[in-house]
CSV table of C-alpha atoms in Angstrom, one decimal:
chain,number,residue,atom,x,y,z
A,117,UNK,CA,125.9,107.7,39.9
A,118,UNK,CA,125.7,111.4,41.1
A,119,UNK,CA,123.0,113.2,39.9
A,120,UNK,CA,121.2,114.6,42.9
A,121,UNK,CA,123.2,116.4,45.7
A,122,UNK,CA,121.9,118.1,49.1
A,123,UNK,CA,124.4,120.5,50.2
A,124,UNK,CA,123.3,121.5,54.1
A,125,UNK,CA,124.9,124.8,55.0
A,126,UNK,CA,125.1,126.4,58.5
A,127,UNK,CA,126.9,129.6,57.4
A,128,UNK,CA,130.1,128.7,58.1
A,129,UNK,CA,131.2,127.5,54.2
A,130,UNK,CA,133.1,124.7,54.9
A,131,UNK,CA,130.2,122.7,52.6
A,132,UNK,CA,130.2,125.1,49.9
A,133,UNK,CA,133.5,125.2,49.3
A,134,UNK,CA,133.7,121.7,48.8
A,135,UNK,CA,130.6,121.6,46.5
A,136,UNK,CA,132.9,124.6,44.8
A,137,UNK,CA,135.6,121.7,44.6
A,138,UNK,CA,133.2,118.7,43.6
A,139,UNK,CA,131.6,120.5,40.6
A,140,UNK,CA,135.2,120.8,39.1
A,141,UNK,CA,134.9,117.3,38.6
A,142,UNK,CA,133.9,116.8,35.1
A,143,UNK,CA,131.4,113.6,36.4
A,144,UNK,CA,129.3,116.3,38.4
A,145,UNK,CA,129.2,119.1,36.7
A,146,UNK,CA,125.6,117.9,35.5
A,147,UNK,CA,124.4,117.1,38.9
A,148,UNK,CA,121.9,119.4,40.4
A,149,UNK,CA,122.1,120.8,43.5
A,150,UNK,CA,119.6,121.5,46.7
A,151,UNK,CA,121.0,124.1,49.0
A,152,UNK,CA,119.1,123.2,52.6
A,153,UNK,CA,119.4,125.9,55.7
A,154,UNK,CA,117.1,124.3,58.7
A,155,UNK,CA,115.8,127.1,61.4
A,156,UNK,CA,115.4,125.5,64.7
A,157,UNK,CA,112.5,126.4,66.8
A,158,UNK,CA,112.7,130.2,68.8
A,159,UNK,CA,110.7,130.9,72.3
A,160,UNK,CA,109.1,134.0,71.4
A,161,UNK,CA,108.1,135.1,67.8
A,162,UNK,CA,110.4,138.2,67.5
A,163,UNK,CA,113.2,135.8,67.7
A,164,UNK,CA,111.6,133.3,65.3
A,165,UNK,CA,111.4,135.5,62.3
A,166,UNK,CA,115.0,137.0,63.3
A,167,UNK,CA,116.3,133.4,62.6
A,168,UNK,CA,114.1,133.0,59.1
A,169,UNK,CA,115.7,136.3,58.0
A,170,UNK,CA,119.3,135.2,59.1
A,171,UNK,CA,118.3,131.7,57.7
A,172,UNK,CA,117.4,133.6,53.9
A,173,UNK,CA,120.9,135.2,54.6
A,174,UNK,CA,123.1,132.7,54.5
A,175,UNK,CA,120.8,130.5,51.8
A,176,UNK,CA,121.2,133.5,49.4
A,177,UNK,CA,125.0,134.2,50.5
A,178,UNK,CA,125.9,130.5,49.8
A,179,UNK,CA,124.0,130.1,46.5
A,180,UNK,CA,126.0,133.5,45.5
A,181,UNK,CA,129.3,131.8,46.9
A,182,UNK,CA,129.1,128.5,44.6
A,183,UNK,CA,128.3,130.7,41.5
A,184,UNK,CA,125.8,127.2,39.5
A,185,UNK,CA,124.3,127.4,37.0
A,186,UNK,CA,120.4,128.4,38.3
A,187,UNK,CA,118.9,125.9,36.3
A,188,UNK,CA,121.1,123.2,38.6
A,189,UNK,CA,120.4,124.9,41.8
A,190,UNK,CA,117.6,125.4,44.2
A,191,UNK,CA,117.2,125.8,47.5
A,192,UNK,CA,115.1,125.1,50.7
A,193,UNK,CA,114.4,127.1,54.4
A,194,UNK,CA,112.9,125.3,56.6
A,195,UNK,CA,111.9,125.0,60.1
A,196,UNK,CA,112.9,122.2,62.3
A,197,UNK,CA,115.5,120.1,64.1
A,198,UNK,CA,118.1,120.3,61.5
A,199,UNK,CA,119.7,116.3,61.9
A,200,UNK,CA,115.8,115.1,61.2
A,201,UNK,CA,115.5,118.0,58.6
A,202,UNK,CA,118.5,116.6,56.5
A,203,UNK,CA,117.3,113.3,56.5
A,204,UNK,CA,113.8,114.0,55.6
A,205,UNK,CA,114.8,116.7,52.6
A,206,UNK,CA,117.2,113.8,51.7
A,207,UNK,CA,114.6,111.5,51.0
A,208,UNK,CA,112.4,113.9,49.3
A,209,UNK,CA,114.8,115.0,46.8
A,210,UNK,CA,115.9,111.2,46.1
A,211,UNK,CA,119.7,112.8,47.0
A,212,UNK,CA,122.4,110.5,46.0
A,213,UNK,CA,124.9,112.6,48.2
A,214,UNK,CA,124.7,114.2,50.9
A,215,UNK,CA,127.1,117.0,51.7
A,216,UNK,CA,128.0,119.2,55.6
A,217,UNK,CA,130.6,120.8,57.5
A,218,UNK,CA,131.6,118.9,60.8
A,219,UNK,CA,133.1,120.1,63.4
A,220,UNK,CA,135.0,116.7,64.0
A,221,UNK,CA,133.8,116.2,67.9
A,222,UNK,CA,134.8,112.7,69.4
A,223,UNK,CA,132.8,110.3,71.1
A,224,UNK,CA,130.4,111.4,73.4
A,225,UNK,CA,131.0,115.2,72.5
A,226,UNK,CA,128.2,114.2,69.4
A,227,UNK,CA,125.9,113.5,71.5
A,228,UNK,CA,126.3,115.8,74.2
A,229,UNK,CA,126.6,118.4,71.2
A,230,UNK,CA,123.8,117.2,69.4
A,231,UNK,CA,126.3,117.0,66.4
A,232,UNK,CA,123.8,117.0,63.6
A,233,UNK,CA,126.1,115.4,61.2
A,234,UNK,CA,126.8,112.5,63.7
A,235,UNK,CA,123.3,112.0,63.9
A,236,UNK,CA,122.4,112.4,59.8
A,237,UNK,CA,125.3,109.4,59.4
A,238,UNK,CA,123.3,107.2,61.9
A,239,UNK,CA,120.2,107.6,60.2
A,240,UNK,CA,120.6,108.2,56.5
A,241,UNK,CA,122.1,105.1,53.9
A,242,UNK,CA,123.2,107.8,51.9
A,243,UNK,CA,126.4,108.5,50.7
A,244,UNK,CA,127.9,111.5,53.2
A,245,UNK,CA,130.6,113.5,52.3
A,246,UNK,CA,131.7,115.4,55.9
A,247,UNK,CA,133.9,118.3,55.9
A,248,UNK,CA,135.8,119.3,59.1
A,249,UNK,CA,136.0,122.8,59.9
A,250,UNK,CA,139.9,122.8,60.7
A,251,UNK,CA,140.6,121.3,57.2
A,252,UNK,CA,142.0,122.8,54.0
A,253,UNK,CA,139.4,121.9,51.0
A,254,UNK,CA,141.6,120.8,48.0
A,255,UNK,CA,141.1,120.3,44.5
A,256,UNK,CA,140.2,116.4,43.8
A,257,UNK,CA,143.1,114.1,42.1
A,258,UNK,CA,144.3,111.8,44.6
A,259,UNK,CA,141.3,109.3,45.9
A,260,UNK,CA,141.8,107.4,48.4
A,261,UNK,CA,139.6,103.9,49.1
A,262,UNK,CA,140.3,102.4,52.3
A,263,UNK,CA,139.7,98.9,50.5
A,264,UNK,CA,138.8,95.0,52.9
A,265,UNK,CA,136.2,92.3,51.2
A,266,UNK,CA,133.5,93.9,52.3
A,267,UNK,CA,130.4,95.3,49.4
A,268,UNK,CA,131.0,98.7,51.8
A,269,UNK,CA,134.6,99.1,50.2
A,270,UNK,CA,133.4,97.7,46.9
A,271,UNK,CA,130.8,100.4,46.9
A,272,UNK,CA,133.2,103.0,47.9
A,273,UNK,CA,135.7,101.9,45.0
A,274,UNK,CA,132.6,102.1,42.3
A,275,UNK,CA,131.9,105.9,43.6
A,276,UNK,CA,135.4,107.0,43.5
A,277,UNK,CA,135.8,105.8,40.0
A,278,UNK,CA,133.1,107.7,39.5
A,279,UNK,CA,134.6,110.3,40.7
A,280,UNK,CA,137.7,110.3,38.6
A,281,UNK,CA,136.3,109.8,35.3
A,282,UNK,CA,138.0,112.6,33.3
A,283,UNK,CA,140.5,114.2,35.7
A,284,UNK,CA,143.3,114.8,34.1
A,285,UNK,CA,146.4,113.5,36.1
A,286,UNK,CA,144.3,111.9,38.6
A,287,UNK,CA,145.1,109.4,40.6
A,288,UNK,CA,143.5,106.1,42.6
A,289,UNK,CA,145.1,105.0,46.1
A,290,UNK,CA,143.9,102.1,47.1
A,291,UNK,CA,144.9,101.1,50.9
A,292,UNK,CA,144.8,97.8,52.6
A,293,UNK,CA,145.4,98.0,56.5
A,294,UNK,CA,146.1,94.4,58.8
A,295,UNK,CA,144.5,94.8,61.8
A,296,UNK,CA,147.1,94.9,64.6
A,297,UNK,CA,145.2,95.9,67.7
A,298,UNK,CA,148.7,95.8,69.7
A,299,UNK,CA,149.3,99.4,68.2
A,300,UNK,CA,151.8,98.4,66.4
A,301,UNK,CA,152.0,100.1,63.3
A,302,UNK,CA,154.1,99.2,59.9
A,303,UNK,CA,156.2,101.3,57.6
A,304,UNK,CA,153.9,102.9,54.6
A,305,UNK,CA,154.4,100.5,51.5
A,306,UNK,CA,154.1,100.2,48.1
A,307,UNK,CA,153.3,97.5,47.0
A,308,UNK,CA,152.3,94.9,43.6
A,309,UNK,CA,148.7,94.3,43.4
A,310,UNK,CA,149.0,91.0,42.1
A,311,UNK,CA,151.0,90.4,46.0
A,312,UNK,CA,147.1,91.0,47.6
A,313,UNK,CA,144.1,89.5,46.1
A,314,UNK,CA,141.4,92.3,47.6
A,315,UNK,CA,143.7,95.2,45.9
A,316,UNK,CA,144.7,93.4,43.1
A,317,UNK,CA,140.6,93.3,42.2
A,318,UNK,CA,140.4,96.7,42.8
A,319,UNK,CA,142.7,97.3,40.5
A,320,UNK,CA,141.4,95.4,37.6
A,321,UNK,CA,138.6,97.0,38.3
A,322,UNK,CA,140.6,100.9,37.8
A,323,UNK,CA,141.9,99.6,34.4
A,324,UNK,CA,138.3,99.2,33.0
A,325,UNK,CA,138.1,103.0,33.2
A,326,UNK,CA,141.6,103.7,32.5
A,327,UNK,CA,142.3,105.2,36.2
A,328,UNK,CA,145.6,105.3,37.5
A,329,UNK,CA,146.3,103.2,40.7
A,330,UNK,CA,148.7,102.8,43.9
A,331,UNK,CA,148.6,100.3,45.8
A,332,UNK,CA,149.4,101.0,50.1
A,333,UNK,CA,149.6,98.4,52.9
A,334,UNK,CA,150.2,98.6,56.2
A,335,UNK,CA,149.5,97.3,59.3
A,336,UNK,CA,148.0,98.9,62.9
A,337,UNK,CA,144.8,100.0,64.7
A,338,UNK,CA,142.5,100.4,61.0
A,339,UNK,CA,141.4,103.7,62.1
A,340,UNK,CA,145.1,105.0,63.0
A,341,UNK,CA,146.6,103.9,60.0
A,342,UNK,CA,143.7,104.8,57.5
A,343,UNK,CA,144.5,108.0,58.6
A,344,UNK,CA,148.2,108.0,58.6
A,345,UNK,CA,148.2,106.8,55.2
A,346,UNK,CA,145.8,109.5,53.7
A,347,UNK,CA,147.8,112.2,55.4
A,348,UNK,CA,151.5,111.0,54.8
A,349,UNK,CA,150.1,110.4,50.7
A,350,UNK,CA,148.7,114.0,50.5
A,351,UNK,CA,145.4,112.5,49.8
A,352,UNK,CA,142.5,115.3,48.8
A,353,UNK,CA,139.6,112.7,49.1
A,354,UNK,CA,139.0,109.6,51.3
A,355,UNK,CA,136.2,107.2,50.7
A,356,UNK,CA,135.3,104.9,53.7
A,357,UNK,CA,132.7,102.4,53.6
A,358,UNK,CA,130.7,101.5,56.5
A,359,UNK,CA,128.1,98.7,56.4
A,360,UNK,CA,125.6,99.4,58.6
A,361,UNK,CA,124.9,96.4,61.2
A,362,UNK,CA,121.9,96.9,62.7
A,363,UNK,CA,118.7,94.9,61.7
A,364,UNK,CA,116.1,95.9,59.7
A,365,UNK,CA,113.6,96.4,62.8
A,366,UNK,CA,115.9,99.2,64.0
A,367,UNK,CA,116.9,101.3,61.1
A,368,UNK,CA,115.4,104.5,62.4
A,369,UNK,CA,117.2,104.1,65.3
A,370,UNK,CA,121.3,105.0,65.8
A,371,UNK,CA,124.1,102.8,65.8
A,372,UNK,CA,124.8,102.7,69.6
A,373,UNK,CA,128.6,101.8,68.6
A,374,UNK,CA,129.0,104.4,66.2
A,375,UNK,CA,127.8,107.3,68.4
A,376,UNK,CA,130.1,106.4,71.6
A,377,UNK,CA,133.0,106.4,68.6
A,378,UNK,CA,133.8,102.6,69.0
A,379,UNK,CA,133.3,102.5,65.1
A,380,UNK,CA,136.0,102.6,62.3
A,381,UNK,CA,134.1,105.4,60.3
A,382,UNK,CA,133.9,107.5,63.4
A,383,UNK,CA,137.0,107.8,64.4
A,384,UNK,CA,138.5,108.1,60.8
A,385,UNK,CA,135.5,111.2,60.3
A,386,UNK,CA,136.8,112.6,63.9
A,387,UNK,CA,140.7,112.5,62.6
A,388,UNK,CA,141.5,112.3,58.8
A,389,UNK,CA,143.2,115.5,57.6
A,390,UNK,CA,141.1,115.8,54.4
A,391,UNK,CA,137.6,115.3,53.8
A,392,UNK,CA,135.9,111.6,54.2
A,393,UNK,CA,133.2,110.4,52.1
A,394,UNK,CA,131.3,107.6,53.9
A,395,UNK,CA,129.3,105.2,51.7
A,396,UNK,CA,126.7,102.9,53.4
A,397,UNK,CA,125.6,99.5,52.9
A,398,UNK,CA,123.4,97.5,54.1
A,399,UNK,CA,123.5,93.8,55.7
């Protein structure tokens, strides 16, 4: 399900470190890997070939960091605006995941900002796994799925099985959050599958490839509780789904909700306390 990764690094190494992480997982370690730097445009020429030198820097620096295999890894410099760049290497290099660092801005701040991972999300129907720079990258045994009816969550649940195939010890959380836009949030609770028909799927689901499973509920703003529940379970992975709702006229262009942060998947990307996977659908 993962064989092609883009791993967009800005120097920083937030992104490779979680690559580091991923390739641990015995269901990647096959998966090859395109390291991407993008140069944006200089004024003068001087200052143009000072950034292609500093770009080469920090492709070689993080190719040396994640330590692959070279017949798995290659890599790409290139000149450009770096949220169009991703998107477009994406494409070429048929990239079933997409991975970058994030600086976690909120609402407007992305746009103001420019955030370039904001913008790749908007644009790309890939799979995006977005780590924050104030985060601590752990290794991967407790997967979260924030799991609802929707094929987004259903896709979400098929990658994180994925994911866990051959962990040792792992383990599958599966949360379902009631909407309670009073703000009004429930205790944390464990509960039988068999008590809620969307996890008790899921969890039949889990059992065809022998993955061990919790089942959460709670109740609350989605957003605030998604978040609450990864961070009071210790969680080192959360998968989101996010159907995208814009018609098929106007998929170049972004999700107006998503950039002022009046989306789920935003403001769980802008606050979860580990890294968030976002899968999207279409429809």
């Amino acid at each position: 399900m993962i064989e092609k990764i883009l791993l967009a690094v800005s120097g920083l190494g937030h992104a490779e470190e979680m690559l580091k992480t991923l390739k641990e997982v015995p269901s990647i370690q096959s998966a090859k890997v395109t390291v991407l730097h993008v140069v944006t445009p200089q004024t003068t020429s001087s200052a143009m070939t000072d950034k292609w030198e500093e770009g080469g820097k920090i492709l070689a620096n993080a190719i040396q960091a994640l330590n692959l295999d070279p017949s798995q890894v290659s890599s790409i410099l290139r000149q450009g605006d770096p949220k169009d760049v991703v998107c477009q290497v994406a494409d070429e290099i048929d990239a079933d995941l997409i991975i970058m660092g994030s600086r976690g801005l909120k609402r407007l701040q992305s746009i103001l900002s420019n955030s370039v991972s904001q913008y790749v999300f908007q644009l790309s129907s890939r799979p995006m796994l977005l780590v924050k720079d104030d985060i601590y990258v752990k290794r991967i045994k407790r997967v979260m799925v924030a799991m609802d009816n929707s094929d987004a969550a259903k896709h979400c649940l098929n990658l994180a099985l994925f994911l866990l195939q051959g962990i040792v010890g792992s383990q599958l959380i599966l949360a379902n959050v009631t909407t309670d836009l009073r703000g009004k949030n429930s205790d944390v609770a464990e509960i039988n599958p068999d008590k809620n028909p969307v996890l008790a799927s899921a969890v039949a689901e889990a059992q065809k490839y022998g993955v061990q499973t919790r089942c959460f509920t709670s109740s609350g703003k989605p957003g605030e509780e998604i978040c609450r529940l990864a961070d009071e379970l210790n969680v080192d992975l959360l998968l989101l789904g996010s159907p995208d709702r814009r018609p098929s006229v106007a998929k170049n262009f972004v999700d107006i909700d998503r950039l002022i942060g009046a989306s789920l998947s935003d403001y769980v990307r802008v606050n979860a306390s580990c890294p968030v996977l976002l899968a999207r659908t279409t429809g």
